[in-house]
Amino acid sequence: MSEEKQPKIRFKGFDDPWEQRKLSELAKIQGGGTPDSTNSKFWNGEINWFTPTEVSNQGYLFESNKKISKSGLKHSSAKLMPVGTVLMTSRAGVGNMGILSLPAATNQGFQSMIPNEDTPSYFLFSMHEIISRKANKLASGSTFTEISGKSTAKITLYIPNKRSEKEKIAELFFDLDNRIAANQSKLEQLKRLKKLLMQKIFNQEWRFKGFTDPWEQRKFSDIAMRRSKQTKTNSLPSIEFENIVSDEGKLKDGFDTKSKHKQGILFEQNDILFGKLRPYLHNWFFATFRGIAVGDFWVLFSQQYDSLFLYYLIQSERFQSIANISTGTKMPRSDWNLVSKAYFYISLDEKEQIYIGKLFKNIDKIIAANQRRLDQLQSLKKYLMQNMFV
């Protein structure tokens, strides 16, 4: 008699205990193979042939990068697997999964699962974190870890008896994964939009209506000044590199605004913190409060130009290219002598500066809102994974 367990969260109407099953009881385990690479007749055919680099828990798989011929399939250990097969990488990155949306073969870096009639493909895929964790424990090897087909078959899972419950779980995670993917896609589109606007506006290709005066070149040291006053106080909050979300200009969740007894550069509200250590990490922050910058920061401010405009100027392609001409190899830092003497085209019209600053600030707000939504969906999935499976 199999061992019985029950998850914490169930769909209404299902109360039978879940039972332990070997993976081989749920699916046929199938390896892959590679046709002779020197025989041109085996390649560039019509059969999709996946490699591990193409599989990364993205759900359904479509067209592969490489294809093999019927002759290549026949003269190798590769097997043509049906739609719905769940591919799982078995070496040098064990446990990444994807579902075939069309018949295909793989190379030998897989132990794939052809589900039986009672096991929906997406139900198996939904358990990829559990399967991956167990597969990695069973994997062995010195140069790289690998799991065999026999070991894959022995992986045990707790599953419901009724196909209808498996289908409901599969449908739930399918919908959740699609929502996560859609939000990830939207977030990437917004980031690309911001990058495009940064290029077009700071290259003066696009202007706000009503502004026609040409931008003028100014040396950066004439645009921005650096604060250098070091202070050690327990009356102000301090910011370190570890507090900033790279490339997003925001503080990480849980940042403590309480004062800490640390030494650093005093910054004022509306100052700009620019991480000069490893500048390619994009540790920048627009200060909304007074505090202490601890570590390798430049604290920038301007008495002549709009602060938000300056904040986005340091994110522009030209500024970043100069700031990343850094000194040092192991711990590269931006060179102030180089950056301060560099010339940048800027608008001298304060209204235009304000418009530009507000535009990018609003885009950042939209990006942040979408990031929060994505984080919430991913947290929800994590919670459901922990409570809907045993």
PDB file of N, CA, C and O in Angstrom, residues 346-372:
ATOM      1  N   ILE A 346      22.659  69.815 -23.448  1.00  0.00           N
ATOM      2  CA  ILE A 346      21.524  69.924 -22.541  1.00  0.00           C
ATOM      3  C   ILE A 346      20.635  71.080 -22.962  1.00  0.00           C
ATOM      4  O   ILE A 346      21.079  72.029 -23.619  1.00  0.00           O
ATOM      5  N   SER A 347      19.371  70.985 -22.574  1.00  0.00           N
ATOM      6  CA  SER A 347      18.449  72.095 -22.791  1.00  0.00           C
ATOM      7  C   SER A 347      18.708  73.163 -21.735  1.00  0.00           C
ATOM      8  O   SER A 347      18.902  72.862 -20.559  1.00  0.00           O
ATOM      9  N   LEU A 348      18.709  74.407 -22.172  1.00  0.00           N
ATOM     10  CA  LEU A 348      18.878  75.514 -21.232  1.00  0.00           C
ATOM     11  C   LEU A 348      17.533  76.067 -20.776  1.00  0.00           C
ATOM     12  O   LEU A 348      17.479  76.972 -19.942  1.00  0.00           O
ATOM     13  N   ASP A 349      16.457  75.522 -21.342  1.00  0.00           N
ATOM     14  CA  ASP A 349      15.107  75.962 -20.980  1.00  0.00           C
ATOM     15  C   ASP A 349      14.639  75.149 -19.779  1.00  0.00           C
ATOM     16  O   ASP A 349      14.485  73.936 -19.844  1.00  0.00           O
ATOM     17  N   GLU A 350      14.411  75.809 -18.672  1.00  0.00           N
ATOM     18  CA  GLU A 350      14.034  75.109 -17.440  1.00  0.00           C
ATOM     19  C   GLU A 350      12.741  74.323 -17.604  1.00  0.00           C
ATOM     20  O   GLU A 350      12.603  73.217 -17.074  1.00  0.00           O
ATOM     21  N   LYS A 351      11.775  74.887 -18.353  1.00  0.00           N
ATOM     22  CA  LYS A 351      10.512  74.180 -18.556  1.00  0.00           C
ATOM     23  C   LYS A 351      10.721  72.867 -19.292  1.00  0.00           C
ATOM     24  O   LYS A 351      10.119  71.849 -18.962  1.00  0.00           O
ATOM     25  N   GLU A 352      11.587  72.898 -20.305  1.00  0.00           N
ATOM     26  CA  GLU A 352      11.853  71.669 -21.052  1.00  0.00           C
ATOM     27  C   GLU A 352      12.553  70.648 -20.151  1.00  0.00           C
ATOM     28  O   GLU A 352      12.262  69.451 -20.211  1.00  0.00           O
ATOM     29  N   GLN A 353      13.475  71.103 -19.336  1.00  0.00           N
ATOM     30  CA  GLN A 353      14.147  70.203 -18.381  1.00  0.00           C
ATOM     31  C   GLN A 353      13.111  69.543 -17.468  1.00  0.00           C
ATOM     32  O   GLN A 353      13.162  68.329 -17.227  1.00  0.00           O
ATOM     33  N   ILE A 354      12.172  70.340 -16.973  1.00  0.00           N
ATOM     34  CA  ILE A 354      11.142  69.818 -16.066  1.00  0.00           C
ATOM     35  C   ILE A 354      10.259  68.810 -16.784  1.00  0.00           C
ATOM     36  O   ILE A 354       9.933  67.747 -16.237  1.00  0.00           O
ATOM     37  N   TYR A 355       9.868  69.107 -18.020  1.00  0.00           N
ATOM     38  CA  TYR A 355       9.049  68.181 -18.806  1.00  0.00           C
ATOM     39  C   TYR A 355       9.757  66.842 -18.976  1.00  0.00           C
ATOM     40  O   TYR A 355       9.158  65.766 -18.831  1.00  0.00           O
ATOM     41  N   ILE A 356      11.033  66.912 -19.318  1.00  0.00           N
ATOM     42  CA  ILE A 356      11.814  65.683 -19.544  1.00  0.00           C
ATOM     43  C   ILE A 356      11.928  64.887 -18.248  1.00  0.00           C
ATOM     44  O   ILE A 356      11.724  63.664 -18.235  1.00  0.00           O
ATOM     45  N   GLY A 357      12.227  65.583 -17.154  1.00  0.00           N
ATOM     46  CA  GLY A 357      12.340  64.900 -15.865  1.00  0.00           C
ATOM     47  C   GLY A 357      11.045  64.229 -15.461  1.00  0.00           C
ATOM     48  O   GLY A 357      11.031  63.074 -15.016  1.00  0.00           O
ATOM     49  N   LYS A 358       9.913  64.937 -15.640  1.00  0.00           N
ATOM     50  CA  LYS A 358       8.609  64.376 -15.271  1.00  0.00           C
ATOM     51  C   LYS A 358       8.234  63.194 -16.160  1.00  0.00           C
ATOM     52  O   LYS A 358       7.636  62.216 -15.687  1.00  0.00           O
ATOM     53  N   LEU A 359       8.573  63.277 -17.461  1.00  0.00           N
ATOM     54  CA  LEU A 359       8.270  62.177 -18.374  1.00  0.00           C
ATOM     55  C   LEU A 359       8.921  60.888 -17.888  1.00  0.00           C
ATOM     56  O   LEU A 359       8.255  59.848 -17.749  1.00  0.00           O
ATOM     57  N   PHE A 360      10.215  60.949 -17.619  1.00  0.00           N
ATOM     58  CA  PHE A 360      10.922  59.730 -17.217  1.00  0.00           C
ATOM     59  C   PHE A 360      10.542  59.284 -15.805  1.00  0.00           C
ATOM     60  O   PHE A 360      10.539  58.084 -15.521  1.00  0.00           O
ATOM     61  N   LYS A 361      10.200  60.235 -14.966  1.00  0.00           N
ATOM     62  CA  LYS A 361       9.738  59.868 -13.625  1.00  0.00           C
ATOM     63  C   LYS A 361       8.432  59.080 -13.717  1.00  0.00           C
ATOM     64  O   LYS A 361       8.247  58.070 -13.014  1.00  0.00           O
ATOM     65  N   ASN A 362       7.528  59.519 -14.593  1.00  0.00           N
ATOM     66  CA  ASN A 362       6.261  58.801 -14.779  1.00  0.00           C
ATOM     67  C   ASN A 362       6.480  57.419 -15.375  1.00  0.00           C
ATOM     68  O   ASN A 362       5.817  56.446 -14.989  1.00  0.00           O
ATOM     69  N   ILE A 363       7.418  57.322 -16.324  1.00  0.00           N
ATOM     70  CA  ILE A 363       7.740  56.000 -16.893  1.00  0.00           C
ATOM     71  C   ILE A 363       8.288  55.088 -15.807  1.00  0.00           C
ATOM     72  O   ILE A 363       7.915  53.911 -15.725  1.00  0.00           O
ATOM     73  N   ASP A 364       9.160  55.624 -14.962  1.00  0.00           N
ATOM     74  CA  ASP A 364       9.708  54.824 -13.865  1.00  0.00           C
ATOM     75  C   ASP A 364       8.607  54.356 -12.922  1.00  0.00           C
ATOM     76  O   ASP A 364       8.660  53.236 -12.392  1.00  0.00           O
ATOM     77  N   LYS A 365       7.611  55.208 -12.685  1.00  0.00           N
ATOM     78  CA  LYS A 365       6.490  54.825 -11.820  1.00  0.00           C
ATOM     79  C   LYS A 365       5.703  53.670 -12.430  1.00  0.00           C
ATOM     80  O   LYS A 365       5.296  52.732 -11.733  1.00  0.00           O
ATOM     81  N   ILE A 366       5.484  53.739 -13.750  1.00  0.00           N
ATOM     82  CA  ILE A 366       4.751  52.678 -14.442  1.00  0.00           C
ATOM     83  C   ILE A 366       5.555  51.386 -14.403  1.00  0.00           C
ATOM     84  O   ILE A 366       5.019  50.299 -14.163  1.00  0.00           O
ATOM     85  N   ILE A 367       6.861  51.486 -14.631  1.00  0.00           N
ATOM     86  CA  ILE A 367       7.733  50.304 -14.575  1.00  0.00           C
ATOM     87  C   ILE A 367       7.698  49.699 -13.178  1.00  0.00           C
ATOM     88  O   ILE A 367       7.582  48.473 -13.019  1.00  0.00           O
ATOM     89  N   ALA A 368       7.781  50.552 -12.150  1.00  0.00           N
ATOM     90  CA  ALA A 368       7.769  50.063 -10.768  1.00  0.00           C
ATOM     91  C   ALA A 368       6.448  49.376 -10.436  1.00  0.00           C
ATOM     92  O   ALA A 368       6.429  48.343  -9.762  1.00  0.00           O
ATOM     93  N   ALA A 369       5.335  49.939 -10.925  1.00  0.00           N
ATOM     94  CA  ALA A 369       4.025  49.343 -10.670  1.00  0.00           C
ATOM     95  C   ALA A 369       3.922  47.969 -11.324  1.00  0.00           C
ATOM     96  O   ALA A 369       3.385  47.018 -10.723  1.00  0.00           O
ATOM     97  N   ASN A 370       4.429  47.854 -12.544  1.00  0.00           N
ATOM     98  CA  ASN A 370       4.406  46.561 -13.226  1.00  0.00           C
ATOM     99  C   ASN A 370       5.354  45.558 -12.572  1.00  0.00           C
ATOM    100  O   ASN A 370       5.059  44.365 -12.535  1.00  0.00           O
ATOM    101  N   GLN A 371       6.471  46.056 -12.050  1.00  0.00           N
ATOM    102  CA  GLN A 371       7.393  45.171 -11.338  1.00  0.00           C
ATOM    103  C   GLN A 371       6.732  44.636 -10.069  1.00  0.00           C
ATOM    104  O   GLN A 371       6.872  43.453  -9.739  1.00  0.00           O
ATOM    105  N   ARG A 372       5.996  45.502  -9.365  1.00  0.00           N
ATOM    106  CA  ARG A 372       5.286  45.051  -8.161  1.00  0.00           C
ATOM    107  C   ARG A 372       4.254  44.003  -8.507  1.00  0.00           C
ATOM    108  O   ARG A 372       4.103  43.003  -7.789  1.00  0.00           O
TER     109      ARG A 372
END
